[in-house]
Short mmCIF file of C-alpha atoms and ligand atoms in Angstrom, two decimals:
data_model
loop_
_atom_site.label_atom_id
_atom_site.label_comp_id
_atom_site.label_asym_id
_atom_site.label_seq_id
_atom_site.Cartn_x
_atom_site.Cartn_y
_atom_site.Cartn_z
CA UNK A 1336 0.00 0.00 0.00
CA UNK A 1337 1.39 3.44 -0.94
CA UNK A 1338 1.10 5.99 1.82
CA UNK A 1339 -0.88 9.06 0.89
CA UNK A 1340 -0.45 12.59 2.13
CA UNK A 1341 -2.92 15.45 1.94
CA UNK A 1342 -1.36 18.67 0.57
CA UNK A 1343 -3.48 21.75 -0.21
CA UNK A 1344 -6.57 19.98 -1.52
CA UNK A 1345 -5.00 16.81 -2.97
CA UNK A 1346 -4.07 13.36 -1.72
CA UNK A 1347 -0.64 12.53 -3.14
CA UNK A 1348 1.65 9.50 -2.94
CA UNK A 1349 4.07 10.00 -0.03
CA UNK A 1350 7.16 10.30 -2.27
CA UNK A 1351 5.57 12.91 -4.51
CA UNK A 1352 4.12 15.07 -1.77
CA UNK A 1353 5.84 18.37 -1.04
CA UNK A 1354 5.47 22.08 -0.40
CA UNK A 1355 7.18 25.08 -2.00
CA UNK A 1356 10.83 25.83 -1.11
CA UNK A 1357 9.76 29.30 -0.01
CA UNK A 1358 7.03 28.07 2.27
CA UNK A 1359 7.15 30.18 5.44
CA UNK A 1360 6.92 27.04 7.53
CA UNK A 1361 10.20 25.88 5.98
CA UNK A 1362 12.00 29.23 6.20
CA UNK A 1363 10.66 30.76 9.43
CA UNK A 1364 8.86 27.96 11.31
CA UNK A 1365 5.87 30.24 10.66
CA UNK A 1366 3.45 27.36 11.09
CA UNK A 1367 1.37 25.51 13.65
CA UNK A 1368 0.42 21.87 14.03
CA UNK A 1369 -1.58 19.24 15.86
CA UNK A 1370 -0.92 15.56 16.53
CA UNK A 1371 -3.96 13.43 17.38
CA UNK A 1372 -3.94 9.86 18.55
CA UNK A 1373 -5.64 7.30 16.28
CA UNK A 1374 -7.13 4.50 18.36
CA UNK A 1375 -9.20 1.75 16.73
CA UNK A 1376 -9.23 3.85 13.51
CA UNK A 1377 -10.83 6.76 15.36
CA UNK A 1378 -9.38 10.19 16.05
CA UNK A 1379 -9.12 10.83 19.78
CA UNK A 1380 -10.26 14.14 21.28
CA UNK A 1381 -10.69 15.87 17.91
CA UNK A 1382 -12.80 18.80 19.28
CA UNK A 1383 -10.10 19.73 21.79
CA UNK A 1384 -7.36 19.50 19.15
CA UNK A 1385 -9.41 21.64 16.81
CA UNK A 1386 -9.98 24.29 19.49
CA UNK A 1387 -6.23 24.38 20.21
CA UNK A 1388 -5.42 24.63 16.49
CA UNK A 1389 -7.78 27.61 16.17
CA UNK A 1390 -6.10 29.23 19.21
CA UNK A 1391 -2.64 28.77 17.64
CA UNK A 1392 -3.81 30.17 14.27
CA UNK A 1393 -5.55 33.15 15.92
CA UNK A 1394 -2.55 34.03 18.08
CA UNK A 1395 -0.31 34.13 14.98
CA UNK A 1396 -2.89 35.73 12.65
CA UNK A 1397 -2.63 32.84 10.18
CA UNK A 1398 -5.76 32.81 8.05
CA UNK A 1399 -6.94 29.30 7.17
CA UNK A 1400 -9.95 29.30 4.87
CA UNK A 1401 -10.82 25.68 5.62
CA UNK A 1402 -13.71 25.15 8.03
CA UNK A 1403 -13.92 22.79 10.99
CA UNK A 1404 -16.03 20.19 9.14
CA UNK A 1405 -13.57 20.11 6.23
CA UNK A 1406 -10.60 19.75 8.59
CA UNK A 1407 -12.32 16.86 10.31
CA UNK A 1408 -13.02 15.26 6.95
CA UNK A 1409 -9.41 15.68 5.75
CA UNK A 1410 -8.02 14.11 8.92
CA UNK A 1411 -10.45 11.19 8.85
CA UNK A 1412 -9.89 10.63 5.15
CA UNK A 1413 -6.09 10.66 5.61
CA UNK A 1414 -6.44 8.06 8.38
CA UNK A 1415 -8.75 5.96 6.20
CA UNK A 1416 -6.62 6.10 3.05
CA UNK A 1417 -3.55 5.02 5.03
CA UNK A 1418 -5.48 2.30 6.87
CA UNK A 1419 -4.19 3.46 10.23
CA UNK A 1420 -5.80 1.58 13.11
CA UNK A 1421 -3.37 2.62 15.85
CA UNK A 1422 -1.07 5.57 15.38
CA UNK A 1423 -1.35 9.29 14.86
CA UNK A 1424 -2.61 11.90 12.46
CA UNK A 1425 -0.57 15.07 11.98
CA UNK A 1426 -1.94 18.35 10.65
CA UNK A 1427 0.24 21.33 9.82
CA UNK A 1428 -0.78 24.82 8.72
CA UNK A 1429 1.78 27.39 7.61
CA UNK A 1430 1.37 31.02 6.54
CA UNK A 1431 1.95 29.77 3.00
CA UNK A 1432 4.58 30.54 0.38
CA UNK A 1433 6.03 33.98 -0.18
CA UNK A 1434 9.32 35.63 -1.17
CA UNK A 1435 11.57 35.45 1.90
CA UNK A 1436 10.90 38.50 4.06
CA UNK A 1437 10.24 38.63 7.79
CA UNK A 1438 6.94 40.56 8.03
CA UNK A 1439 3.73 38.86 6.93
CA UNK A 1440 3.36 38.90 3.13
CA UNK A 1441 0.84 41.39 1.73
CA UNK A 1442 -1.55 40.39 0.44
CA UNK A 1443 -1.47 37.13 2.41
CA UNK A 1444 -1.73 34.14 0.08
CA UNK A 1445 -3.43 30.89 0.99
CA UNK A 1446 -2.13 29.00 4.00
CA UNK A 1447 -0.38 25.68 3.34
CA UNK A 1448 -2.30 22.73 4.77
CA UNK A 1449 -0.70 19.31 5.10
CA UNK A 1450 -2.03 16.15 6.74
CA UNK A 1451 -0.20 12.84 7.33
CA UNK A 1452 -1.29 9.71 9.14
CA UNK A 1453 1.11 7.14 10.53
CA UNK A 1454 0.69 3.76 12.13
CA UNK A 1455 2.51 3.23 15.41
CA UNK A 1456 3.77 0.03 16.97
CA UNK A 1457 1.32 -0.38 19.87
CA UNK A 1458 3.49 -3.15 21.33
CA UNK A 1459 6.42 -0.72 21.59
CA UNK A 1460 4.33 1.83 23.51
CA UNK A 1461 2.83 -0.96 25.65
CA UNK A 1462 6.35 -2.13 26.51
CA UNK A 1463 7.35 1.42 27.50
CA UNK A 1464 4.25 1.69 29.66
CA UNK A 1465 4.95 -1.68 31.29
CA UNK A 1466 8.51 -0.83 32.30
CA UNK A 1467 8.09 2.94 32.68
CA UNK A 1468 10.41 5.57 31.25
CA UNK A 1469 13.42 7.51 32.52
CA UNK A 1470 13.52 11.25 32.17
CA UNK A 1471 16.10 13.96 32.84
CA UNK A 1472 15.52 17.62 33.70
CA UNK A 1473 17.08 20.66 32.03
CA UNK A 1474 16.58 24.45 32.07
CA UNK A 1475 13.69 25.47 29.82
CA UNK A 1476 15.28 27.32 26.86
CA UNK A 1477 12.02 28.11 25.03
CA UNK A 1478 10.19 31.35 24.24
CA UNK A 1479 7.41 32.83 26.39
CA UNK A 1480 4.48 31.64 24.24
CA UNK A 1481 4.60 27.87 24.66
CA UNK A 1482 0.77 27.86 24.66
CA UNK A 1483 0.97 28.19 20.86
CA UNK A 1484 1.68 24.86 19.17
CA UNK A 1485 4.21 26.02 16.59
CA UNK A 1486 6.64 23.90 14.55
CA UNK A 1487 9.48 25.95 16.07
CA UNK A 1488 10.66 22.79 17.81
CA UNK A 1489 14.46 23.04 17.86
CA UNK A 1490 14.67 23.24 21.69
CA UNK A 1491 12.64 20.02 21.87
CA UNK A 1492 14.72 18.35 19.14
CA UNK A 1493 17.99 19.13 20.95
CA UNK A 1494 16.56 18.12 24.33
CA UNK A 1495 15.28 14.79 22.99
CA UNK A 1496 18.64 14.11 21.40
CA UNK A 1497 20.40 14.76 24.74
CA UNK A 1498 17.85 12.54 26.50
CA UNK A 1499 18.56 9.74 24.04
CA UNK A 1500 22.31 10.12 24.51
CA UNK A 1501 21.76 9.96 28.28
CA UNK A 1502 19.70 6.77 27.90
CA UNK A 1503 16.49 8.61 28.84
CA UNK A 1504 13.19 8.94 27.01
CA UNK A 1505 12.18 12.53 27.68
CA UNK A 1506 13.37 15.83 29.11
CA UNK A 1507 11.24 17.75 31.58
CA UNK A 1508 12.03 21.46 31.32
CA UNK A 1509 12.55 23.58 34.44
CA UNK A 1510 11.93 27.33 34.80
CA UNK A 1511 14.23 29.87 36.51
CA UNK A 1512 12.52 29.20 39.86
CA UNK A 1513 13.38 25.49 39.74
CA UNK A 1514 9.79 24.49 38.92
CA UNK A 1515 9.04 21.96 36.19
CA UNK A 1516 7.26 23.53 33.22
CA UNK A 1517 6.52 20.48 31.01
CA UNK A 1518 8.18 17.77 28.95
CA UNK A 1519 9.81 18.52 25.59
CA UNK A 1520 6.74 16.90 23.99
CA UNK A 1521 4.55 15.98 26.95
CA UNK A 1522 2.78 17.28 30.05
CA UNK A 1523 4.49 16.51 33.38
CA UNK A 1524 2.63 15.10 36.40
CA UNK A 1525 3.51 13.79 39.86
CA UNK A 1526 1.60 12.02 42.62
CA UNK A 1527 2.47 13.29 46.11
CA UNK A 1528 2.84 11.06 49.18
CA UNK A 1529 -0.81 11.75 50.15
CA UNK A 1530 -1.86 10.57 46.65
CA UNK A 1531 -2.71 14.08 45.42
CA UNK A 1532 -2.13 14.30 41.68
CA UNK A 1533 -0.25 17.47 40.74
CA UNK A 1534 0.31 19.22 37.40
CA UNK A 1535 1.31 22.76 36.55
CA UNK A 1536 -1.57 25.19 35.87
CA UNK A 1537 -2.06 26.46 32.32
CA UNK A 1538 -0.21 29.62 31.34
CA UNK A 1539 1.81 30.85 28.39
CA UNK A 1540 4.77 28.79 29.69
CA UNK A 1541 3.22 25.43 28.70
CA UNK A 1542 1.16 23.87 25.96
CA UNK A 1543 -2.44 23.26 27.02
CA UNK A 1544 -2.19 19.49 26.53
CA UNK A 1545 -5.29 17.83 25.14
CA UNK A 1546 -4.44 14.61 26.97
CA UNK A 1547 -3.92 16.73 30.09
CA UNK A 1548 -7.48 18.08 29.79
CA UNK A 1549 -8.94 14.60 29.38
CA UNK A 1550 -6.92 13.21 32.30
CA UNK A 1551 -8.19 16.11 34.44
CA UNK A 1552 -11.77 15.12 33.49
CA UNK A 1553 -10.92 11.55 34.41
CA UNK A 1554 -9.41 12.52 37.80
CA UNK A 1555 -12.39 14.73 38.64
CA UNK A 1556 -14.95 12.12 37.56
CA UNK A 1557 -13.23 9.40 39.58
CA UNK A 1558 -12.89 11.59 42.68
CA UNK A 1559 -9.08 11.74 42.87
CA UNK A 1560 -7.48 14.51 44.88
CA UNK A 1561 -5.99 16.98 42.44
CA UNK A 1562 -3.93 20.17 42.52
CA UNK A 1563 -3.03 22.32 39.54
CA UNK A 1564 0.15 23.90 40.89
CA UNK A 1565 3.81 24.18 39.99
CA UNK A 1566 6.15 21.55 41.45
CA UNK A 1567 9.94 21.50 41.77
CA UNK A 1568 12.50 18.99 40.52
CA UNK A 1569 12.99 17.91 44.17
CA UNK A 1570 9.19 17.34 44.50
CA UNK A 1571 9.34 15.20 41.36
CA UNK A 1572 12.40 13.21 42.45
CA UNK A 1573 10.77 12.36 45.79
CA UNK A 1574 7.24 11.82 44.48
CA UNK A 1575 5.24 8.68 45.11
CA UNK A 1576 4.57 8.35 41.36
CA UNK A 1577 5.32 10.37 38.25
CA UNK A 1578 3.95 10.23 34.76
CA UNK A 1579 3.61 12.23 31.56
CA UNK A 1580 0.82 12.65 29.04
CA UNK A 1581 0.70 13.26 25.28
CA UNK A 1582 -1.40 12.29 22.29
CA UNK A 1583 1.29 9.90 21.09
CA UNK A 1584 1.81 8.06 24.41
CA UNK A 1585 -1.42 8.84 26.35
CA UNK A 1586 -0.37 8.23 29.98
CA UNK A 1587 3.23 7.01 30.40
CA UNK A 1588 4.68 6.11 33.80
CA UNK A 1589 7.98 7.79 34.73
CA UNK A 1590 10.10 5.53 36.95
CA UNK A 1591 13.40 7.41 37.02
CA UNK A 1592 14.16 11.13 37.16
CA UNK A 1593 17.80 12.27 36.85
CA UNK A 1594 18.90 8.73 37.67
CA UNK A 1595 16.81 8.53 40.90
CA UNK A 1596 14.12 5.86 41.17
CA UNK A 1597 10.60 7.18 41.73
CA UNK A 1598 8.64 5.33 44.42
CA UNK A 1599 9.51 1.65 44.08
CA UNK A 1600 11.10 2.24 40.65
CA UNK A 1601 8.20 0.60 38.84
CA UNK A 1602 5.06 2.14 37.27
CA UNK A 1603 2.74 3.38 40.01
CA UNK A 1604 -0.77 1.93 40.52
CA UNK A 1605 -2.56 5.27 40.13
CA UNK A 1606 -0.69 5.97 36.88
CA UNK A 1607 -1.55 2.53 35.52
CA UNK A 1608 -5.23 3.00 36.38
CA UNK A 1609 -5.26 6.34 34.55
CA UNK A 1610 -3.58 4.71 31.55
CA UNK A 1611 -5.90 1.70 31.42
CA UNK A 1612 -9.07 3.77 31.67
CA UNK A 1613 -8.01 6.79 29.59
CA UNK A 1614 -10.03 5.99 26.46
CA UNK A 1615 -13.25 5.75 28.47
CA UNK A 1616 -13.00 9.51 29.01
CA UNK A 1617 -11.65 10.60 25.62
CA UNK A 1618 -13.90 11.77 22.76
CA UNK A 1619 -13.85 9.75 19.51
CA UNK A 1620 -14.38 11.06 15.98
N1 PDD B 2774 3.46 16.79 21.66
N2 PDD B 2774 3.77 19.76 25.77
C1 PDD B 2774 4.44 19.82 24.61
C2 PDD B 2774 5.58 20.79 24.51
C3 PDD B 2774 4.07 19.01 23.53
O1 PDD B 2774 4.74 19.08 22.35
C4 PDD B 2774 3.00 18.10 23.68
C5 PDD B 2774 2.53 17.22 22.56
C6 PDD B 2774 2.33 18.05 24.92
C7 PDD B 2774 1.16 17.16 25.15
O2 PDD B 2774 0.02 17.65 24.47
P1 PDD B 2774 -1.11 16.68 23.94
O3 PDD B 2774 -1.59 15.93 25.13
O4 PDD B 2774 -2.11 17.59 23.38
O5 PDD B 2774 -0.47 15.76 22.91
C8 PDD B 2774 2.73 18.91 25.93
C9 PDD B 2774 3.00 16.11 20.47
C10 PDD B 2774 2.44 14.75 20.73
C11 PDD B 2774 4.11 16.11 19.44
O6 PDD B 2774 4.67 17.17 19.23
O7 PDD B 2774 4.39 15.09 18.82
#
């Protein structure tokens, strides 16, 4: 089966798909994106991803003349054409192509819209969840508008590379006050000794994680004790449990932080419950 990619109104074979060399996404990272989980051929939490995409576009004044229903159709159709049962669907919108110049082009041309779907190896993610992952912490080098999901991902690329070299799976970034902001591509969570689940409140310093929102629904519905507050690296290293959330991994247990075992050094029971029951609370499209 040849993979197909959606580019500006057409579904093209993977090897023929491309955008212009002067696309502003390519030259300036002047583009935003979403990654949704595909579970049993369905797109998980599409309305929340769509709302976040609209927020990112609005904050950057990127005009996308494709409506919500059409976006939903494009994403579903890309998943269907690529026969993805478990994996992800990626949508990217850039300010379009224009002669290289920093300010927005006038008049603004059409935005570039690209959609790709990819199958994952569920057994690989299941194995990670069964053993738990190691993470390291590093100063957060990013800009002050991390609430916008832009493709300006070099800090995350470099952090992930350092994590890999260190034998870890993820980096949790830390602000100037020693408080964890979030993972390079995930939301950070800990469980305190009294079983209170803690995650940093939303602000412009972190991405409003879609999985985060659904896990909050889950925690509230199931009556867990919950605090949206900043926590330090020391809080994390001495936590009862730790985990991270993202569309690509849902809920992943963290068993080691900076080389120190968390709790008993195995995935925590609360984390595993959240992981097992996550899709009961997520919306399907
Ligand atoms: N990453 N924080 C950052 C910086 C992220 O890049 C992501 C997602 C998250 C989790 O958000 P969500 O639950 O909506 O996936 C938090 C995606 C998966 C990625 O870039 O591949």
